Coordinates of C-alpha atoms and ligand atoms in Angstrom, one line a residue:
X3 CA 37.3 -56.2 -41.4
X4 CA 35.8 -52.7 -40.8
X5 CA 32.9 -51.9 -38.4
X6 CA 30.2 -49.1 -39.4
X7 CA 27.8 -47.3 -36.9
X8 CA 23.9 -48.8 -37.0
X9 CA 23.2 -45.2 -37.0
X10 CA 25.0 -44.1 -40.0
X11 CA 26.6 -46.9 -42.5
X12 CA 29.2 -44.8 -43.7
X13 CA 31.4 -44.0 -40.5
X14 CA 33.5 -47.0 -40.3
X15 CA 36.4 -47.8 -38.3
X16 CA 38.6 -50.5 -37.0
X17 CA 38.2 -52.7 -34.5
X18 CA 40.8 -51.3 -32.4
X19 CA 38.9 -48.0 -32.7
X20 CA 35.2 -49.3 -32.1
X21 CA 36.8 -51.2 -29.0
X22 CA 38.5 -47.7 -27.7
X23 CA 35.5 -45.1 -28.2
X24 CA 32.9 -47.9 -26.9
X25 CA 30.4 -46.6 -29.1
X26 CA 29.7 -44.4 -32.0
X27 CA 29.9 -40.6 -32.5
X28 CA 26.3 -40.7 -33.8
X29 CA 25.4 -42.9 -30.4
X30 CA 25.1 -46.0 -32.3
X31 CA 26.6 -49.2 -32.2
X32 CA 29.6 -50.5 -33.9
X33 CA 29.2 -53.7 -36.2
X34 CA 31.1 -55.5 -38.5
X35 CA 30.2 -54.6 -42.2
X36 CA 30.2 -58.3 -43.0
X37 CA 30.3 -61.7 -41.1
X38 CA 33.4 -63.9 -41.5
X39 CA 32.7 -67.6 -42.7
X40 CA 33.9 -70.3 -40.1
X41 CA 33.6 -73.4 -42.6
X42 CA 32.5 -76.6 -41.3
X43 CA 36.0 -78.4 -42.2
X44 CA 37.4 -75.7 -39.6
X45 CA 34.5 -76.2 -37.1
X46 CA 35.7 -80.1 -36.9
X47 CA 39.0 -79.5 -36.5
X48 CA 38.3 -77.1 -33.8
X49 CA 36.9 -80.1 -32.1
X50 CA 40.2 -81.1 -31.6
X51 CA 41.1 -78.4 -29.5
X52 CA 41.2 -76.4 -26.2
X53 CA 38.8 -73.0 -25.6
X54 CA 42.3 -70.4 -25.8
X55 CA 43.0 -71.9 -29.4
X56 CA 39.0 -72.1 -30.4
X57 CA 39.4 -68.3 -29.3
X58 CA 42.4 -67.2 -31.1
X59 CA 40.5 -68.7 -34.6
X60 CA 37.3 -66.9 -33.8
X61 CA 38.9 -63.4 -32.9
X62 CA 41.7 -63.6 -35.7
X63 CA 38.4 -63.4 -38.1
X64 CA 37.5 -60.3 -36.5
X65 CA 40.6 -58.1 -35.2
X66 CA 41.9 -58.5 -38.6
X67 CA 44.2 -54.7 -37.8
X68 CA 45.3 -56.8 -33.8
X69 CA 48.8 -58.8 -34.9
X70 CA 48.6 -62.9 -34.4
X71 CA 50.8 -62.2 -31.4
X72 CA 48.7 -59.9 -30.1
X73 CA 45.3 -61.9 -30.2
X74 CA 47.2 -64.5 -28.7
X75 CA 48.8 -62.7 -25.5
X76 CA 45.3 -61.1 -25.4
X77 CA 43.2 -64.5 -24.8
X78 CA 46.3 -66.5 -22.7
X79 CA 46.3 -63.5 -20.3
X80 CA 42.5 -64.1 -20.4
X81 CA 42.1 -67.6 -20.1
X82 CA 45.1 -69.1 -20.0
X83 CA 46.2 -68.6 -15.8
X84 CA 44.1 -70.0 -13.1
X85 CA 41.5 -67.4 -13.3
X86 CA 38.9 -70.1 -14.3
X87 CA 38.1 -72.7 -11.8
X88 CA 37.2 -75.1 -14.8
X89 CA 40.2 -76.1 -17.2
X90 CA 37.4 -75.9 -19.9
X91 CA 36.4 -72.3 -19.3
X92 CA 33.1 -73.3 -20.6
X93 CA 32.1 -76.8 -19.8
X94 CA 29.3 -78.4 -21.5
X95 CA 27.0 -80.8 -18.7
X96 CA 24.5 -83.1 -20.3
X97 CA 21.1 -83.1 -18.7
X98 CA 19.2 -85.4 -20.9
X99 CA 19.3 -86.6 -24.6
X100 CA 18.8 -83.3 -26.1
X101 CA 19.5 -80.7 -23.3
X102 CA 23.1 -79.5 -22.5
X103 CA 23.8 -76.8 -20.0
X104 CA 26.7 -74.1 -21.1
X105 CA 28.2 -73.5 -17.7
X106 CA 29.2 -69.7 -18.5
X107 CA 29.7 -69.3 -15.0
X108 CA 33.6 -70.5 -13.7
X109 CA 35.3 -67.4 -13.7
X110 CA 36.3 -65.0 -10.9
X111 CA 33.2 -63.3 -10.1
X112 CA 30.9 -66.9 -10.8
X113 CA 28.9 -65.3 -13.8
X114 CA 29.0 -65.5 -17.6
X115 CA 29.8 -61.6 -17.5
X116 CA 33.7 -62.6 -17.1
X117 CA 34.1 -64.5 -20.2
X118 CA 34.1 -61.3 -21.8
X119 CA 35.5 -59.0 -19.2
X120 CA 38.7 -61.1 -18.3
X121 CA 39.2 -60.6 -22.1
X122 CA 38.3 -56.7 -22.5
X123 CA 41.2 -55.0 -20.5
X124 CA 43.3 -57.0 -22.8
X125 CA 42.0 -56.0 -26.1
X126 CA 41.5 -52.0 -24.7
X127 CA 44.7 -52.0 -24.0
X128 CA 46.1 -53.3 -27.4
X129 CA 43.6 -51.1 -29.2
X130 CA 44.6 -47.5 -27.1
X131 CA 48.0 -48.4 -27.8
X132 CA 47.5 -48.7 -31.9
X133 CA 44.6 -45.3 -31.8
X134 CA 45.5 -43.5 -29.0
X135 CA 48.9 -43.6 -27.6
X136 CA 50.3 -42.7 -23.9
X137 CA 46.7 -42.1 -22.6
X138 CA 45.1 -43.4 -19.4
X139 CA 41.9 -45.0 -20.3
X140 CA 39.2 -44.1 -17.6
X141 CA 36.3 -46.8 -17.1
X142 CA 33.0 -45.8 -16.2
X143 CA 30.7 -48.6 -15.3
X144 CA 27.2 -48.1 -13.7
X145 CA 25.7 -51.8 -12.7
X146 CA 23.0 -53.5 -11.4
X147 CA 25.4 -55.7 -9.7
X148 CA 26.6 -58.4 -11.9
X149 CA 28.8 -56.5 -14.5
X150 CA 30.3 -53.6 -12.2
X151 CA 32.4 -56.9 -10.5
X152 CA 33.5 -58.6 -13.9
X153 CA 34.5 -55.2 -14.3
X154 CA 36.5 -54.4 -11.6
X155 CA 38.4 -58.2 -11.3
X156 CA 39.0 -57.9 -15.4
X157 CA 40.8 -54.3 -15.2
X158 CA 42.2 -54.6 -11.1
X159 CA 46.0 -53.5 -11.9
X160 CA 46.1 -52.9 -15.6
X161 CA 49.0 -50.9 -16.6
X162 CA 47.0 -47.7 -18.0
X163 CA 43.6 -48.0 -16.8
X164 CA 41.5 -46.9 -14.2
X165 CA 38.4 -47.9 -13.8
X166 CA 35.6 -46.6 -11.3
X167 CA 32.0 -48.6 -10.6
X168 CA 28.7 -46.9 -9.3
X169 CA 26.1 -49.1 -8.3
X170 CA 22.2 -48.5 -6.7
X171 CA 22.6 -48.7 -2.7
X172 CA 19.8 -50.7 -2.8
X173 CA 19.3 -52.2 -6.0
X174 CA 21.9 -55.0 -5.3
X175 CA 22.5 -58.5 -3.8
X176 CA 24.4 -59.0 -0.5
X177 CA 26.7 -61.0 -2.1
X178 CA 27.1 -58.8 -5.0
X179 CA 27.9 -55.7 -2.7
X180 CA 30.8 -57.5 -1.0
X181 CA 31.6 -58.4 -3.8
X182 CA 32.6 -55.2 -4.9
X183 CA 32.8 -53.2 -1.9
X184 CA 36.0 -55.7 -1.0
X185 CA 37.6 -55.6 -4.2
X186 CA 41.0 -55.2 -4.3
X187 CA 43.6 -53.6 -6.7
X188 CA 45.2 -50.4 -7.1
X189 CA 43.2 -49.1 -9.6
X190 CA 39.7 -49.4 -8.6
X191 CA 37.1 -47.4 -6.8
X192 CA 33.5 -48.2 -5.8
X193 CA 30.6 -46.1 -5.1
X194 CA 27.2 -46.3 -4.0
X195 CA 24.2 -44.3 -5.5
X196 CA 21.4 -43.2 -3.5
X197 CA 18.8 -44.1 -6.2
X198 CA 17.9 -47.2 -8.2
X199 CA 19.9 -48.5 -11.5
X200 CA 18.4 -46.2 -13.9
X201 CA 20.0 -43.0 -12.0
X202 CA 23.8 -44.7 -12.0
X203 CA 23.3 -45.3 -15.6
X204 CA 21.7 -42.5 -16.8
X205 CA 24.1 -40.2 -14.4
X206 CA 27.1 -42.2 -16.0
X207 CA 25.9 -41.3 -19.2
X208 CA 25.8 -37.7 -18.6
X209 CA 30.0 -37.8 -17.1
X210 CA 30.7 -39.4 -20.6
X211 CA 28.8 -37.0 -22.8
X212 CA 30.2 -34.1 -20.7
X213 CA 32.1 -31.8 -23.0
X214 CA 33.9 -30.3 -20.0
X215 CA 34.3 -33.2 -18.6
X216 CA 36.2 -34.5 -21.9
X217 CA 38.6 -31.5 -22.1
X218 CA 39.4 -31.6 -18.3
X219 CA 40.5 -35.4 -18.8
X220 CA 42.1 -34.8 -21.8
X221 CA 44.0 -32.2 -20.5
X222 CA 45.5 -34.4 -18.1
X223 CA 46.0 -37.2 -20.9
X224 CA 43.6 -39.5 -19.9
X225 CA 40.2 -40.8 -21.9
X226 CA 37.0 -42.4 -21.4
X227 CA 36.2 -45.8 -22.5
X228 CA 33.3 -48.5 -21.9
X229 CA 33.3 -51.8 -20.3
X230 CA 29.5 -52.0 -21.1
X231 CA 28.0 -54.9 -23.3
X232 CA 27.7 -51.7 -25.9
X233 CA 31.6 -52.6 -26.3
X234 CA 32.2 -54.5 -29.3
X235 CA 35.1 -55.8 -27.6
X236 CA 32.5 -57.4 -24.7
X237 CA 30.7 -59.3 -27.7
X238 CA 33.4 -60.8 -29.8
X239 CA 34.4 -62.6 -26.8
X240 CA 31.1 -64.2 -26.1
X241 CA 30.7 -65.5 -30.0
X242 CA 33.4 -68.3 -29.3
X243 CA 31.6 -70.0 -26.6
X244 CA 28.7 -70.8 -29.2
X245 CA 31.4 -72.5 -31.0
X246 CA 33.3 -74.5 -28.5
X247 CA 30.2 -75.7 -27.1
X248 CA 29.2 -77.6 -30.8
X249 CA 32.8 -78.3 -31.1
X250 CA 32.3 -80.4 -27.4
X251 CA 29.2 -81.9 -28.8
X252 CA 31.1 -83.0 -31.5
X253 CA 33.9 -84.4 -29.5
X254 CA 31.4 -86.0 -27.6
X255 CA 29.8 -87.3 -30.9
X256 CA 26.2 -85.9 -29.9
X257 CA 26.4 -84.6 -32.9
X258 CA 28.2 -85.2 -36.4
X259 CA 29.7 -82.0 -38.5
X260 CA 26.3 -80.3 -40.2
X261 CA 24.1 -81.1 -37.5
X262 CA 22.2 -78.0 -36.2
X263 CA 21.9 -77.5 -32.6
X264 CA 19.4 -75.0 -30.8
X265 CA 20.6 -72.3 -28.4
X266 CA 18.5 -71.1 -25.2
X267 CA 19.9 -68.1 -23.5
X268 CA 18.4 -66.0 -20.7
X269 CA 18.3 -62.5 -22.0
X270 CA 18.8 -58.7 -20.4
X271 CA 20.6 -56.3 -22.6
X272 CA 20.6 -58.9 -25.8
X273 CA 24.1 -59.4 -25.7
X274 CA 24.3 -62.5 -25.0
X275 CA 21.9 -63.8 -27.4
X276 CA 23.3 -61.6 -29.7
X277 CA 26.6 -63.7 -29.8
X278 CA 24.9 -66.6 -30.6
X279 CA 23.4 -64.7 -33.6
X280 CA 26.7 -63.5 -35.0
X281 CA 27.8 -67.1 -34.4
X282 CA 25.0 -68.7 -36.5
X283 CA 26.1 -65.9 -39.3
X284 CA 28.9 -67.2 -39.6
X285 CA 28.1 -70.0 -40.6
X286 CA 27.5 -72.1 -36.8
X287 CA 24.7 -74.2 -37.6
X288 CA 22.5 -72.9 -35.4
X289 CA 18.5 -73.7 -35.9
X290 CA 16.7 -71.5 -32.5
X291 CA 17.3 -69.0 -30.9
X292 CA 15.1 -69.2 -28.0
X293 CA 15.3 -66.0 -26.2
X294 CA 14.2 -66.5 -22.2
X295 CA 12.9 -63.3 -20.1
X296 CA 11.4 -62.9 -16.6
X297 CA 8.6 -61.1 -15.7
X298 CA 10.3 -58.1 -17.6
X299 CA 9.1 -59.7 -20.8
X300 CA 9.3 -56.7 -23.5
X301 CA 11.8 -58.9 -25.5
X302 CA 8.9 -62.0 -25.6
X303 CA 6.2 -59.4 -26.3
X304 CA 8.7 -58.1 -29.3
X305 CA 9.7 -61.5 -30.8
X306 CA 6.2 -62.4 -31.4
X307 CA 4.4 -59.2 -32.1
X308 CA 7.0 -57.3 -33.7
X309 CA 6.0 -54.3 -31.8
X310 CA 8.8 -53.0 -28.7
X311 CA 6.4 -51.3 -26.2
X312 CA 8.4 -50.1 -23.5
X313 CA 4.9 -48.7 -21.6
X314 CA 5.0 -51.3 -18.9
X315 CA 5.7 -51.6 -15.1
X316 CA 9.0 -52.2 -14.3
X317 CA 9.5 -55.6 -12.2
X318 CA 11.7 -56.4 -10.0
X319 CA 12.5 -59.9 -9.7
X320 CA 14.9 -62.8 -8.5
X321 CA 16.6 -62.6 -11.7
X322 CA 17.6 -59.4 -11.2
X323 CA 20.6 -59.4 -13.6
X324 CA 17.3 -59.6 -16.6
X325 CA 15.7 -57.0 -15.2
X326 CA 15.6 -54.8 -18.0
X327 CA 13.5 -52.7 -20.1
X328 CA 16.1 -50.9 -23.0
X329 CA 17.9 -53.8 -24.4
X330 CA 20.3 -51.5 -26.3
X331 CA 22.3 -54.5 -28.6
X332 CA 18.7 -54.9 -30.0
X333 CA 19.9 -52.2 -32.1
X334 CA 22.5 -54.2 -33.3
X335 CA 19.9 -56.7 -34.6
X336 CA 17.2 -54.0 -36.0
X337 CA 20.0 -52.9 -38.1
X338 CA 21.0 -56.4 -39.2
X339 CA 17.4 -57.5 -40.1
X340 CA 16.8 -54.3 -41.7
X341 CA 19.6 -54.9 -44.5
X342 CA 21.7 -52.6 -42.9
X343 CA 19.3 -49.7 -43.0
X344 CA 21.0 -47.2 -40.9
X345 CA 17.7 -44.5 -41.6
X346 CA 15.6 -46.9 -40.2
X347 CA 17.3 -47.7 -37.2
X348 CA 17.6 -44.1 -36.2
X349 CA 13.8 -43.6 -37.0
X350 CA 13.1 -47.1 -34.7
X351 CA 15.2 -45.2 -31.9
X352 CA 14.0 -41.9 -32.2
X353 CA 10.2 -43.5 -31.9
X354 CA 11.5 -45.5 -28.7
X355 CA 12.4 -42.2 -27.0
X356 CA 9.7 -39.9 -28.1
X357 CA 7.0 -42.6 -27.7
X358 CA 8.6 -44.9 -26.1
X359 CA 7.5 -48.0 -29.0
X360 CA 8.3 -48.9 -32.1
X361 CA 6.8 -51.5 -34.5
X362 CA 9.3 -53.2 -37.8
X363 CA 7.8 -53.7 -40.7
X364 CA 6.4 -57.5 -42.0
X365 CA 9.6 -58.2 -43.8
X366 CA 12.0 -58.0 -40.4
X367 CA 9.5 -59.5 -38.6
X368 CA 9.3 -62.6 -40.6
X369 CA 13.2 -62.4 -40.6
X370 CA 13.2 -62.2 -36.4
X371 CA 10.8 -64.8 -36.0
X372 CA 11.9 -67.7 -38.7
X373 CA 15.2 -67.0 -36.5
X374 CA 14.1 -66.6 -33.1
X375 CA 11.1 -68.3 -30.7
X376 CA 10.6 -66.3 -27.3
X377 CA 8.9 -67.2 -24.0
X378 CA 9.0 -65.8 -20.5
X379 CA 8.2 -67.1 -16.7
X380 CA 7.6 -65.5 -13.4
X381 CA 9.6 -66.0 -10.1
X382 CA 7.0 -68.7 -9.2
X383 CA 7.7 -71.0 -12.1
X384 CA 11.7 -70.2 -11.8
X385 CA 11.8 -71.4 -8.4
X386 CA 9.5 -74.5 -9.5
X387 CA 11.9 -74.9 -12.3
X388 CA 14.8 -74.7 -9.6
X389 CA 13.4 -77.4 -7.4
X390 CA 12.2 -79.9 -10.9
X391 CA 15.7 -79.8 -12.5
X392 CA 17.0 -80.7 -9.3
X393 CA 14.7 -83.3 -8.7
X394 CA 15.0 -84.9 -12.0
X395 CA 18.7 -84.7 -13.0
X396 CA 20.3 -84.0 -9.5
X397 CA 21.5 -80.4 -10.8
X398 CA 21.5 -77.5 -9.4
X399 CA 20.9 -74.0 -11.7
X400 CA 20.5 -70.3 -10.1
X401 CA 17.5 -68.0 -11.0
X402 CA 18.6 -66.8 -14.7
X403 CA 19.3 -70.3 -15.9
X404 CA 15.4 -71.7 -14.4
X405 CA 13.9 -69.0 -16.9
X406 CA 16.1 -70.2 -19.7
X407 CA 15.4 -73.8 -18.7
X408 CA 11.9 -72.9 -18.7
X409 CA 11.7 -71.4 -21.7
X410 CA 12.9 -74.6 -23.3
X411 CA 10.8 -76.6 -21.5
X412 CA 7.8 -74.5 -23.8
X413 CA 9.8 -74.1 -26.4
X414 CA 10.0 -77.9 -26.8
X415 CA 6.0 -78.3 -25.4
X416 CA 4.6 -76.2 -28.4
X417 CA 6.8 -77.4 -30.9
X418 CA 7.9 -80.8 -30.1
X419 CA 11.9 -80.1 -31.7
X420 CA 14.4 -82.8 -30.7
X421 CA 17.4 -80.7 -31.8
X422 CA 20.0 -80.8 -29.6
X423 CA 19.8 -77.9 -27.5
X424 CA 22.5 -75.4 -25.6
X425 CA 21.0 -73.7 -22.8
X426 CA 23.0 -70.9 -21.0
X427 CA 23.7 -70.9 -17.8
X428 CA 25.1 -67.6 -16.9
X429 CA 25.5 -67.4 -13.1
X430 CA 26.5 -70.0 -10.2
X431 CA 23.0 -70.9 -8.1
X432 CA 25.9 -69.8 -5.1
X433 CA 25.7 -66.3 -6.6
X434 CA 21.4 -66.3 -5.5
X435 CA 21.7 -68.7 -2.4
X436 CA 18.5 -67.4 -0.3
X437 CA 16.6 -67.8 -3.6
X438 CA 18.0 -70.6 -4.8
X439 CA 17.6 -72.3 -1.2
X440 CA 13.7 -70.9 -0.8
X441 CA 13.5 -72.8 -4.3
X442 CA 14.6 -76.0 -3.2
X443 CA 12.4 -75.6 0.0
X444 CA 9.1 -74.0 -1.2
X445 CA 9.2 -71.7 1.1
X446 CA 10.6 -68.7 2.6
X447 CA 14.4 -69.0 3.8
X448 CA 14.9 -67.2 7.4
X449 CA 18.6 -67.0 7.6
X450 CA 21.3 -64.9 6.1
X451 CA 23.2 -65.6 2.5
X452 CA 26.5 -66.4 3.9
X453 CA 24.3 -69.1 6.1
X454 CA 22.0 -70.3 2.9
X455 CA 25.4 -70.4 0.9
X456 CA 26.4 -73.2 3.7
X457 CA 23.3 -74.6 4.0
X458 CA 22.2 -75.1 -0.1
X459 CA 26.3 -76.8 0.2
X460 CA 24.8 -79.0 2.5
X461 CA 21.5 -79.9 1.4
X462 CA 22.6 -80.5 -2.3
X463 CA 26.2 -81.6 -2.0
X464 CA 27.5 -79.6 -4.0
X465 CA 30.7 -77.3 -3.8
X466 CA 30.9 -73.7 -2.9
X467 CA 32.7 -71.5 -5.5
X468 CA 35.9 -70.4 -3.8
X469 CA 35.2 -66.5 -4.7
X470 CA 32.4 -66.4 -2.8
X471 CA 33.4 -68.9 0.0
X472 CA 36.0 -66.1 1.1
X473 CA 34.3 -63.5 0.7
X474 CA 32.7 -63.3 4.2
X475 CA 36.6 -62.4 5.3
X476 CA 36.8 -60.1 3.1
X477 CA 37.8 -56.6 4.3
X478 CA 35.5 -54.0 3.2
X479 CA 37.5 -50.9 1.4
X480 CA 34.8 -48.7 -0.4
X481 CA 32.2 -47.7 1.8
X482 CA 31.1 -44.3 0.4
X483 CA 28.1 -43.6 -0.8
X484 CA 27.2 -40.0 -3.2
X485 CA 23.9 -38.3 -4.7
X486 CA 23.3 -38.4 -8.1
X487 CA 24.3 -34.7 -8.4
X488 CA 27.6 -35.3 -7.1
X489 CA 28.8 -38.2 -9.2
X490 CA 30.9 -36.0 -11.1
X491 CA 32.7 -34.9 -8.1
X492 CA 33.7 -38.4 -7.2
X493 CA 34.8 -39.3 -10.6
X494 CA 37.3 -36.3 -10.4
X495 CA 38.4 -36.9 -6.9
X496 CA 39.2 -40.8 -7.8
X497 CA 41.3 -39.3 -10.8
X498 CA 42.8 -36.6 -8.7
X499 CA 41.9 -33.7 -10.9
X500 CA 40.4 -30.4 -9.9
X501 CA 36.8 -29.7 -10.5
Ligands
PLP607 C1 24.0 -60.0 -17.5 C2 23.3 -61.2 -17.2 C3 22.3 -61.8 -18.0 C4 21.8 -61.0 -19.2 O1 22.7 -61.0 -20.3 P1 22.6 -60.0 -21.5 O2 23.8 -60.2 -22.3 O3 22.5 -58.7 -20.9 O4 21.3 -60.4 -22.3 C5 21.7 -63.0 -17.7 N1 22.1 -63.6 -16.5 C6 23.1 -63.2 -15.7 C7 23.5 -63.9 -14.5 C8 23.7 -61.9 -16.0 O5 24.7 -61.5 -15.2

C-alpha cells in the first residue's frame, strides 16, 4: 500500500514515511492510492472479537511496510493497559430502536481525540525508526484545547520524542487549561499565546516551514513531526471504531451481516467523519453520512450547495472543539470525489486562499451528496437537545454530541430512514460541566466548573471521570505565557539549542 500527495498524484511514499513528515512536500495530504476490502465474511468474524484484535486487522490493511509484530505492540501499548476506563475502548449504548451512541470518549483526557493519539506515538516511533534513524522527533501542536492534551498524555515519556503544545490564553476551557498546564512527564512543555487559535496555528506553521529552523534542528539530530489530524497516522486509527461499532451491533444481533447502518458525527477539521468514509470504502456498509456542525456551519452550507464559502463570521460557541472554519481533511475528500485529480485540488485550494471560496463541479457534487446529508444547530437547540435526551432516555451527552444528536433528529424528520444509526459521541458532558449543567437547568449556572462538575454528579447520578475528578489537586507546572513573535524562542529554549 502506497500513499500519494492530493496535491500531486505522483509523489508516493510509505506509510511509515507519510506518518513521519505529517504532510506532503507539496503541502498536501497523504492518502492511500487505493482502499483495502474488508469482506463481509471478515466483518462477522470480527464480531467475535475484542477492539485491540478489530485494530490489528484494520491497520495490517494499511501499514502493509510495519511488521505483524510491530502493529501489534503498536495497538497493546495503545489500548491494551488501563489507559481506557471502559474494557471496550469504544462502547456502543442503545438509546432507542434505531439510535446508538459511540462513546469515543473513555480515554485519558475524556475525548474521542485519544483513540487516535494513545496510538500515534506508537506508530511515529516505529515509522522514524524504519525512515529516519537515531533522530529525536520534535512535536509541535497548536490547539484549541482538546487535542494539545491527547497530545501531550499520548507522547508524556516516549523514548525519542519531545513534544511542546501552544494554546490561546484565552481561547480555552478551565478544565482544558488544567488539564494541560498540570500535565506531567519529562518530555513535555506547555505554553500560552497571547492571541486567539488562529495565531498558535498559524505561528506553529511558520516554526515548521522555517528553513533555519530545519537546519538548526537537524544539526542537533532532531526533526519535526505532526500530531495534527493532518497525520495519516491520527486517521487510520479512527477508521476501526466505525467497524467495531457494526461488529457490536452484530453481536448484539441489531443487525445481520449486509445490513447498512448510518453514521452521525459531529464535525470540525473532517477527520472524524472522514474515517467513517474510508471505512464505508472499504467496504463497511455504511448508508449516511450525516455530517453535524454548530453555528460554524460552512461544512452544512458546502454539503448542500457545493460551494465552500469561507466569507462568514467566525462564532464562537459551546462546542468549541467545532469551532472551525478551514476543515483541512476536506482535502482529502475533494481529491477522492474528484477521481484523484490532484490539478484540481490544487486549483480548489489555491481559489480558497486567494478568494477565500471554491465551488466543485455537478459531477462531485452529486458524488458528496448521494454520500453525505448535513445539518447544523445553534447553542440554544444543543442545550435543548441536552436537557430532551436526558429527559427521554435518562442519558447524559456534552455539547458536541447534542449537535450530532440534533442533526439526526432532522436528519430522520425530513427523511423518515429507520436505518440503524451510530451517532458519535466525542467528548464526556464532564469535560463542558457549566454548559452541560446550564443545559439541564435552562438557565445560567453561577458557580465554578470544579463545583458544576460535582453538582451535574449529583443532579444526574452519574459518575465523574477519574481524570478530571483529580484534576483540582493537580499541581500546576507550566505557567508561562509568550507573544506570537517569540514562539520561536520558546521552541528553542524547550530543546536547549541556541537561537
Ligand atoms: C476534535 C473534536 C471534534 C471534531 O472532530 P474533527 O475530526 O476535527 O471533525 C468534535 N468533538 C470534540 C469533542 C472534539 O474534541
Amino acid at each position: 500500500m502506497l500513499y500519494q500527495s492530493t496535491r500531486n498524484s505522483a509523489a508516493k511514499v510509505e506509510a511509515a514515511a507519510a506518518i513521519t513528515q505529517g504532510i506532503s512536500r507539496d503541502a498536501g495530504l497523504f492518502v492511500p492510492e487505493s482502499f483495502p476490502r474488508i469482506s463481509m465474511d471478515e466483518i462477522a468474524a470480527m464480531a467475535g472479537e475484542g477492539y485491540t484484535d478489530r485494530a490489528k486487522r484494520i491497520l495490517s490493511r494499511y501499514l502493509t511496510d510495519f511488521t505483524e509484530q510491530e502493529i501489534a505492540s503498536c495497538v497493546e501499548g495503545a489500548y491494551g493497559g488501563g489507559k481506557f476506563a471502559d474494557p471496550k475502548k469504544a462502547p456502543l449504548r442503545k438509546l432507542d430502536d434505531s439510535a446508538f451512541v459511540l462513546e469515543l470518549w473513555h480515554g485519558p483526557t475524556c475525548a474521542f481525540k485519544d483513540m487516535a493519539l494513545q496510538l500515534l506515538p506508537y506508530l511515529l516511533t516505529v515509522s522514524a525508526g524504519k525512515t529516519v534513524k537515531d533522530k529525536k522527533i520534535v512535536i509541535l501542536v497548536a490547539t484549541s484545547g482538546d487535542t494539545g492534551k491527547a497530545a501531550l498524555e499520548g507522547f508524556k515519556d516516549v523514548g525519542g520524542t519531545q513534544i511542546l503544545v501552544f494554546y490561546p490564553r484565552d481561547g480555552v476551557s478551565v478544565m482544558q487549561k488544567l488539564q494541560m498546564t498540570t500535565q506531567e512527564g519529562e518530555n513535555v512543555s506547555v505554553c500560552a499565546i497571547e492571541g486567539n487559535f488562529d495565531d498558535a496555528q498559524s505561528g506553529v506553521k511558520a516554526i515548521f516551514t522555517d528553513r533555519e529552523i530545519e537546519e538548526k534542528l537537524k544539526a542537533h539530530g532532531m526533526l519535526f513531526s505532526s500530531a495534527n489530524s493532518i497525520n495519516w497516522g491520527r486517521l487510520v486509527p479512527q477508521i476501526v471504531y466505525y467497524f467495531s461499532a457494526y461488529c457490536d451491533l452484530l453481536a448484539k444481533g441489531e443487525l445481520q451481516p449486509g445490513d447498512s447502518m448510518n453514521v452521525v458525527v459531529p464535525t470540525g477539521n473532517f477527520g472524524n467523519i472522514l474515517a467513517a468514509y474510508y471505512a464505508k470504502e472499504m467496504g463497511l456498509p455504511i448508508a449516511k453520512l450525516v455530517c453535524a456542525s454548530n453555528e460554524n456551519n460552512i461544512l452544512t452550507d458546502f454539503i448542500r450547495t457545493g460551494t465552500y464559502d469561507k466569507n462568514r463570521r467566525f462564532v464562537t460557541t459551546i462546542s468549541p472543539s467545532m469551532d472551525i472554519l478551514i476543515s483541512s481533511n476536506l482535502e482529502r475528500l475533494l481529491y477522492h470525489l474528484s477521481g484523484n485529480d490532484d490539478r484540481m485540488v490544487v486549483s480548489l485550494m489555491d481559489a480558497l486562499q486567494k478568494e477565500n471560496q471554491y465551488t466543485i463541479n455537478d459531477e462531485m457534487k452529486g458524488k458528496l451528496q448521494k454520500d453525505f446529508f448535513a445539518a447544523c444547530c445553534d447553542d440554544h437547540i444543543t442545550k435543548q437537545t441536552i436537557k430532551q435526551v436526558f429527559e427521554q432516555y435518562g442519558y447524559l451527552i456534552d455539547t458536541h454530541t447534542a449537535v450530532a444528536v440534533n442533526a439526526y433528529w432532522q436528519y430522520i424528520e425530513q427523511t423518515g430512514d429507520k436505518t440503524k444509526t451510530v451517532i458519535a459521541s466525542t467528548a464526556s458532558p464532564y469535560k463542558f460541566p457549566v454548559s452541560v449543567l446550564s443545559a439541564l437547568n435552562g438557565g445560567e449556572v453561577k458557580t465554578d466548573e470544579f463545583e458544576a462538575v460535582k453538582t451535574l454528579s449529583a443532579k444526574t447520578g452519574t459518575q465523574i471521570p477519574a481524570p478530571l475528578a483529580s484534576l483540582g489537586e493537580k499541581q500546576v507546572r507550566f505557567e508561562s505565557a509568550c507573544e506570537r513573535q517569540n514562539m520561536k524562542q520558546v521552541v528553542f529554549d524547550m530543546l536547549g539549542i541556541e537561537a
